[in-house]
Coordinates of C-alpha atoms in Angstrom, one line a residue:
M1 CA -21.4 -56.1 -45.5
D2 CA -24.6 -54.4 -44.4
N3 CA -23.0 -51.0 -45.0
F4 CA -22.2 -51.9 -48.6
K5 CA -25.6 -53.5 -49.2
N6 CA -23.9 -56.5 -50.8
E7 CA -22.0 -54.2 -53.2
V8 CA -18.2 -53.9 -53.5
Y9 CA -18.0 -50.1 -53.1
D10 CA -19.8 -47.7 -50.7
K11 CA -21.5 -44.5 -51.8
Q12 CA -18.1 -42.7 -51.9
G13 CA -16.7 -45.4 -54.1
Y14 CA -14.4 -47.2 -51.6
D15 CA -14.3 -50.8 -50.7
K16 CA -14.1 -52.3 -47.3
F17 CA -10.3 -51.9 -47.3
G18 CA -10.6 -48.1 -48.1
Y19 CA -9.5 -48.2 -51.7
N20 CA -11.5 -47.1 -54.8
K21 CA -11.7 -49.0 -58.1
D22 CA -8.4 -47.5 -59.2
G23 CA -6.7 -48.7 -56.1
Y24 CA -6.3 -45.4 -54.2
N25 CA -7.5 -44.7 -50.6
R26 CA -9.2 -41.5 -49.5
R27 CA -5.8 -39.7 -49.1
G28 CA -4.8 -40.7 -52.6
F29 CA -2.3 -43.4 -51.8
N30 CA -2.4 -47.0 -53.3
G31 CA -1.3 -50.1 -51.4
L32 CA 2.3 -49.5 -52.3
G33 CA 2.3 -46.0 -50.7
V34 CA 2.4 -44.2 -54.0
H35 CA 0.3 -41.1 -54.3
L36 CA -1.9 -40.1 -57.2
N37 CA 0.8 -37.5 -58.1
G38 CA 3.2 -40.3 -58.7
T39 CA 5.4 -39.7 -55.7
M40 CA 5.5 -41.1 -52.1
Y41 CA 4.1 -37.8 -50.8
D42 CA 0.8 -36.0 -51.2
T43 CA 0.4 -32.4 -52.3
E44 CA 1.0 -31.2 -48.7
G45 CA 4.2 -33.2 -48.4
Y46 CA 3.1 -36.1 -46.2
D47 CA 3.5 -39.9 -46.9
K48 CA 0.8 -42.6 -46.5
D49 CA 1.6 -42.7 -42.7
G50 CA 1.3 -39.0 -42.3
Y51 CA 5.0 -38.0 -42.1
D52 CA 6.9 -35.6 -44.2
I53 CA 10.3 -36.2 -45.9
N54 CA 12.0 -35.4 -42.6
G55 CA 9.8 -37.8 -40.6
F56 CA 7.6 -35.2 -38.9
S57 CA 3.8 -35.2 -38.7
I58 CA 1.5 -32.3 -39.3
S59 CA 1.7 -31.7 -35.5
H60 CA 5.5 -31.5 -35.8
I61 CA 5.9 -34.8 -33.9
H62 CA 8.7 -37.0 -35.3
K63 CA 7.9 -40.7 -36.1
N64 CA 10.2 -41.6 -33.1
G65 CA 7.5 -40.1 -30.9
S66 CA 9.3 -36.8 -29.8
R67 CA 9.6 -33.3 -31.1
F68 CA 13.2 -33.9 -32.2
D69 CA 14.4 -36.3 -34.9
N70 CA 17.1 -38.9 -34.2
D71 CA 19.8 -36.3 -34.8
G72 CA 18.3 -33.9 -32.2
Y73 CA 16.6 -31.4 -34.5
N74 CA 12.9 -30.3 -34.5
Y75 CA 10.5 -29.7 -37.3
Y76 CA 12.1 -26.3 -38.1
G77 CA 15.6 -27.7 -38.0
Y78 CA 16.8 -26.4 -34.7
D79 CA 18.1 -28.3 -31.6
F80 CA 16.9 -27.8 -28.1
E81 CA 19.3 -24.8 -27.7
G82 CA 17.8 -23.2 -30.8
F83 CA 20.7 -23.8 -33.3
N84 CA 20.5 -25.5 -36.7
K85 CA 22.9 -28.1 -38.1
K86 CA 25.2 -25.3 -39.3
G87 CA 25.3 -23.9 -35.8
Y88 CA 23.1 -20.8 -36.3
N89 CA 19.9 -19.7 -34.6
K90 CA 16.8 -18.2 -36.2
K91 CA 18.4 -14.7 -36.1
G92 CA 21.5 -16.0 -37.9
F93 CA 23.9 -16.0 -35.0
N94 CA 26.1 -18.9 -33.7
K95 CA 27.0 -19.7 -30.1
K96 CA 29.9 -17.2 -30.2
H97 CA 27.4 -14.5 -31.3
I98 CA 28.9 -14.3 -34.8
H99 CA 26.5 -13.7 -37.6
L100 CA 26.3 -15.6 -40.8
N101 CA 28.0 -12.6 -42.5
G102 CA 31.1 -13.2 -40.3
T103 CA 30.6 -10.1 -38.0
L104 CA 29.1 -9.4 -34.6
Y105 CA 26.2 -7.6 -36.4
N106 CA 23.6 -8.8 -38.8
D107 CA 23.0 -7.1 -42.2
D108 CA 20.8 -4.5 -40.5
G109 CA 23.6 -3.6 -38.0
Y110 CA 22.2 -5.3 -34.9
D111 CA 24.0 -7.8 -32.6
Y112 CA 22.6 -11.1 -31.3
K113 CA 20.7 -9.2 -28.6
G114 CA 19.2 -6.8 -31.1
Y115 CA 21.4 -3.7 -30.4
N116 CA 23.6 -1.7 -32.8
N117 CA 27.1 -0.5 -32.1
K118 CA 25.8 2.5 -30.2
G119 CA 23.7 0.3 -27.9
F120 CA 20.3 1.0 -29.4
N121 CA 17.7 -1.4 -30.7
S122 CA 15.6 -1.1 -33.9
K123 CA 13.1 1.1 -32.0
G124 CA 15.8 3.4 -30.9
Y125 CA 16.0 2.4 -27.2
D126 CA 19.0 1.1 -25.2
K127 CA 19.0 -1.9 -22.9
C128 CA 17.5 0.2 -20.2
G129 CA 14.7 1.5 -22.4
Y130 CA 16.0 5.0 -23.1
D131 CA 16.6 6.7 -26.4
E132 CA 19.7 8.7 -27.5
D133 CA 18.3 11.8 -25.7
G134 CA 17.9 9.8 -22.5
Y135 CA 14.1 9.5 -22.5
D136 CA 12.0 6.3 -22.4
K137 CA 8.9 5.6 -24.5
D138 CA 6.8 7.7 -22.2
G139 CA 9.0 10.7 -22.5
Y140 CA 10.7 10.5 -19.1
D141 CA 14.5 10.4 -18.3
K142 CA 16.1 8.0 -15.8
R143 CA 15.2 10.2 -12.9
G144 CA 11.6 10.3 -14.1
F145 CA 11.5 13.9 -15.5
D146 CA 10.2 14.9 -18.9
K147 CA 11.7 17.6 -21.1
N148 CA 9.7 20.3 -19.3
G149 CA 10.9 19.3 -15.9
I150 CA 7.7 17.6 -14.7
H151 CA 8.2 14.3 -12.8
R152 CA 6.2 11.3 -13.6
N153 CA 4.4 11.9 -10.3
G154 CA 3.0 15.0 -11.7
T155 CA 5.0 17.5 -9.8
L156 CA 8.3 19.5 -10.2
F157 CA 10.0 17.2 -7.7
D158 CA 10.8 13.5 -7.6
D159 CA 9.9 11.2 -4.7
N160 CA 13.1 12.3 -2.9
G161 CA 12.1 15.9 -3.2
L162 CA 14.6 16.9 -5.9
D163 CA 13.8 18.8 -9.0
I164 CA 15.2 18.2 -12.5
N165 CA 18.4 20.1 -11.5
Q166 CA 18.7 18.0 -8.4
K167 CA 17.7 20.8 -6.1
Y168 CA 15.4 20.7 -3.1
I169 CA 12.5 23.1 -2.8
D170 CA 14.8 25.3 -0.5
G171 CA 17.3 25.5 -3.3
E172 CA 19.9 23.2 -1.8
S173 CA 21.4 20.4 -3.8
F174 CA 21.5 16.7 -2.8
E175 CA 25.2 16.9 -2.1
E176 CA 24.7 20.0 0.1
K177 CA 22.0 18.2 2.1
K178 CA 24.1 15.1 2.3
K179 CA 27.0 17.2 3.6
A180 CA 24.8 18.9 6.2
R181 CA 23.3 15.5 7.2
Y182 CA 26.8 14.1 7.5
N183 CA 27.9 16.9 9.8
T184 CA 24.7 16.7 11.8
F185 CA 25.3 13.0 12.4
L186 CA 28.8 13.8 13.6
S187 CA 27.5 16.6 15.9
I188 CA 24.9 14.3 17.5
I189 CA 27.5 11.5 18.0
N190 CA 29.9 13.9 19.6
D191 CA 27.2 15.2 22.0
I192 CA 26.1 11.7 23.0
Y193 CA 29.7 10.5 23.5
N194 CA 30.5 13.5 25.6
N195 CA 27.2 13.3 27.6
N196 CA 26.0 16.7 26.3
I197 CA 22.7 15.1 25.4
S198 CA 20.9 12.2 27.0
I199 CA 19.2 9.4 25.0
E200 CA 15.8 10.8 26.1
E201 CA 16.7 14.2 24.8
Y202 CA 18.0 12.6 21.6
I203 CA 14.6 10.8 21.0
K204 CA 12.7 14.0 21.7
K205 CA 14.8 16.1 19.4
Y206 CA 15.6 13.9 16.4
N207 CA 13.4 11.8 14.2
L208 CA 16.3 9.4 13.6
N209 CA 16.6 5.7 14.5
Y210 CA 19.5 5.2 16.9
V211 CA 20.5 2.1 15.0
D212 CA 21.2 4.4 11.9
L213 CA 23.4 6.5 14.1
I214 CA 25.5 3.5 15.1
A215 CA 25.6 2.2 11.5
F216 CA 26.8 5.7 10.4
S217 CA 29.6 5.6 12.9
K218 CA 30.7 2.2 11.7
K219 CA 30.5 3.2 8.0
E220 CA 32.7 6.2 8.6
H221 CA 35.2 4.2 10.7
L222 CA 35.0 6.4 13.7
N223 CA 37.0 5.6 16.8
P224 CA 36.1 2.2 18.2
K225 CA 35.6 3.7 21.7
I226 CA 33.0 6.0 20.2
I227 CA 31.2 3.1 18.5
R228 CA 31.2 1.1 21.7
S229 CA 29.9 4.0 23.6
L230 CA 27.0 4.5 21.2
S231 CA 26.3 0.8 21.3
S232 CA 26.1 0.8 25.1
H233 CA 23.0 3.0 24.9
I234 CA 21.0 0.8 22.6
K235 CA 19.1 -1.1 25.4
E236 CA 18.1 2.3 27.0
Y237 CA 17.0 3.6 23.6
N238 CA 14.8 0.6 22.9
S239 CA 13.2 0.9 26.4
L240 CA 12.5 4.6 25.9
I241 CA 10.8 4.2 22.5
K242 CA 8.4 1.6 23.8
P243 CA 5.0 3.3 23.6
F244 CA 3.0 3.8 26.8
D245 CA -0.4 2.0 27.2
I246 CA -2.2 3.0 30.4
D247 CA -4.5 0.0 30.3
Y248 CA -1.6 -2.4 29.9
F249 CA 0.3 -0.6 32.6
L250 CA -2.5 -0.7 35.1
E251 CA -3.0 -4.4 34.4
H252 CA 0.6 -5.6 34.6
I253 CA 2.8 -3.1 36.6
R254 CA 3.1 -3.6 40.3
F255 CA 5.6 -2.1 42.8
L256 CA 7.2 -3.5 46.0
I257 CA 7.7 -0.5 48.3
D258 CA 8.9 -0.9 51.9
G259 CA 8.0 -4.5 51.7
K260 CA 4.4 -3.8 50.5
L261 CA 2.8 -4.6 47.1
V262 CA 1.5 -1.4 45.6
I263 CA -1.0 -1.5 42.7
P264 CA -1.0 1.7 40.7
K265 CA -4.3 3.7 40.5
R266 CA -5.5 5.2 37.2
D267 CA -5.8 8.7 38.7
D268 CA -2.2 8.6 39.9
V269 CA -0.9 7.4 36.6
E270 CA -2.8 10.0 34.7
K271 CA -1.4 12.7 37.1
V272 CA 2.1 11.3 36.5
T273 CA 1.8 11.4 32.7
K274 CA 0.5 15.0 32.9
Y275 CA 3.4 15.9 35.1
L276 CA 5.9 14.4 32.7
R277 CA 4.5 16.3 29.7
L278 CA 4.5 19.6 31.6
N279 CA 8.2 18.9 32.4
N280 CA 8.9 18.1 28.8
R281 CA 9.7 14.4 29.5
L282 CA 9.1 11.4 27.4
V283 CA 5.9 9.6 28.2
C284 CA 7.0 6.0 27.7
E285 CA 6.5 2.9 29.9
K286 CA 9.9 3.0 31.5
I287 CA 9.8 6.7 32.5
V288 CA 6.2 6.5 33.6
S289 CA 6.9 3.4 35.7
N290 CA 10.0 5.0 37.4
T291 CA 8.1 8.2 38.1
V292 CA 5.0 6.5 39.5
K293 CA 7.2 4.5 41.8
E294 CA 9.1 7.6 43.0
Y295 CA 5.7 9.3 43.5
Y296 CA 4.5 6.5 45.8
K297 CA 7.7 6.6 47.7
G298 CA 7.1 10.3 48.3
N299 CA 10.1 11.5 46.4
I300 CA 8.2 13.5 43.7
D301 CA 5.7 16.4 44.1
L302 CA 3.4 16.2 41.1
N303 CA 2.4 19.8 41.6
K304 CA 5.9 21.0 41.0
I305 CA 6.7 21.9 37.4
D306 CA 10.4 22.2 36.5
N307 CA 10.3 24.6 33.6
K308 CA 14.0 25.2 33.6
S309 CA 15.7 21.9 34.0
E310 CA 14.3 20.0 30.9
L311 CA 12.9 22.7 28.7
G312 CA 15.8 25.0 29.3
K313 CA 18.3 22.4 28.5
Q314 CA 16.5 21.5 25.3
E315 CA 16.5 25.1 24.1
E316 CA 20.2 25.5 24.9
I317 CA 21.0 22.3 23.0
S318 CA 18.9 23.5 20.1
K319 CA 20.8 26.8 19.9
M320 CA 24.2 25.0 20.2
L321 CA 23.4 22.7 17.4
D322 CA 22.1 25.5 15.2
V323 CA 25.5 27.2 15.6
Q324 CA 27.3 24.0 14.9
S325 CA 25.3 23.4 11.7
A326 CA 26.2 26.9 10.4
K327 CA 29.9 26.2 10.8
L328 CA 30.4 23.4 8.2
D329 CA 34.1 24.0 7.9
E330 CA 34.6 23.6 11.6
L331 CA 32.5 20.4 11.7
E332 CA 34.6 18.9 8.9
K333 CA 37.6 19.4 11.0
S334 CA 35.8 17.9 13.9
S335 CA 34.9 14.8 11.8
K336 CA 38.6 14.2 11.1
K337 CA 39.4 14.5 14.7
L338 CA 36.8 11.9 15.6
K339 CA 38.3 9.5 13.2
K340 CA 42.0 10.1 14.2
K341 CA 41.8 11.1 17.8
N342 CA 42.5 8.3 20.3
I343 CA 39.8 9.1 22.9

């Protein structure tokens, strides 16, 4: 009673139960739940307990404690899937994508995903983000070129080296390059299978993963014997592409020659690597190791440079492949033979 100073009403005119002299509380409801406006709801539509006519609070929580009423609909009248009691979502489409108007398109001509019968949305773009002329919002087509032939990377060529007309800088098309690559693959496979080129020579000449060569032969369904032959070289290929580290070599490589343990010396290993380079050989761990061992056995003269054997072979192979690449028709015939011939 101290707050009321022995009076019935406080300074705002409400008694200790929260009602004024006319019997209404601060929200305008009397003890029977009737509002000053003569209804069970205030001017904002909420009853004495704070719920609207559908049982939702101002926070859109139903009197049952959840965001959905007892029938499964939220404050806005939609179930957890987004459909109202009549079976339509906010855009006016039902679960079968039929609009209220009975068609697949709303009154503006767009379907449930927002696209018209031509496949474009209200902003004029299709599902991939391109307009009727084939350009996106930044002005680039599907390949990344604008109307002036400039790629989004700022050059006349895309990241694959093709211009707007799908030509490379040398004027060849993608299909022409693809055809040449196809025939080059066949030529290489043919040379490896017929022992015209060693795996070492292959590594030196072609910047092509050997696994890709095998994958190509399988994809093109070449003769199983050819595929098996290519696969038989994979172990050798992996050993020859292993980089050479002289420090690792000197620390780990040892030889047993004539019953004696031989530890390689740095000067000798450096001489061997120089010898290999002068003879146009691969400088990899396997070849260096074999050559060092033969040197210690006395089978190799490091002062002798074989200019003909390796370098000469390489030039001959290069010339031969250039001729083969120029004769695409002949190589196409060769490809058919590789597929059909029972080698």
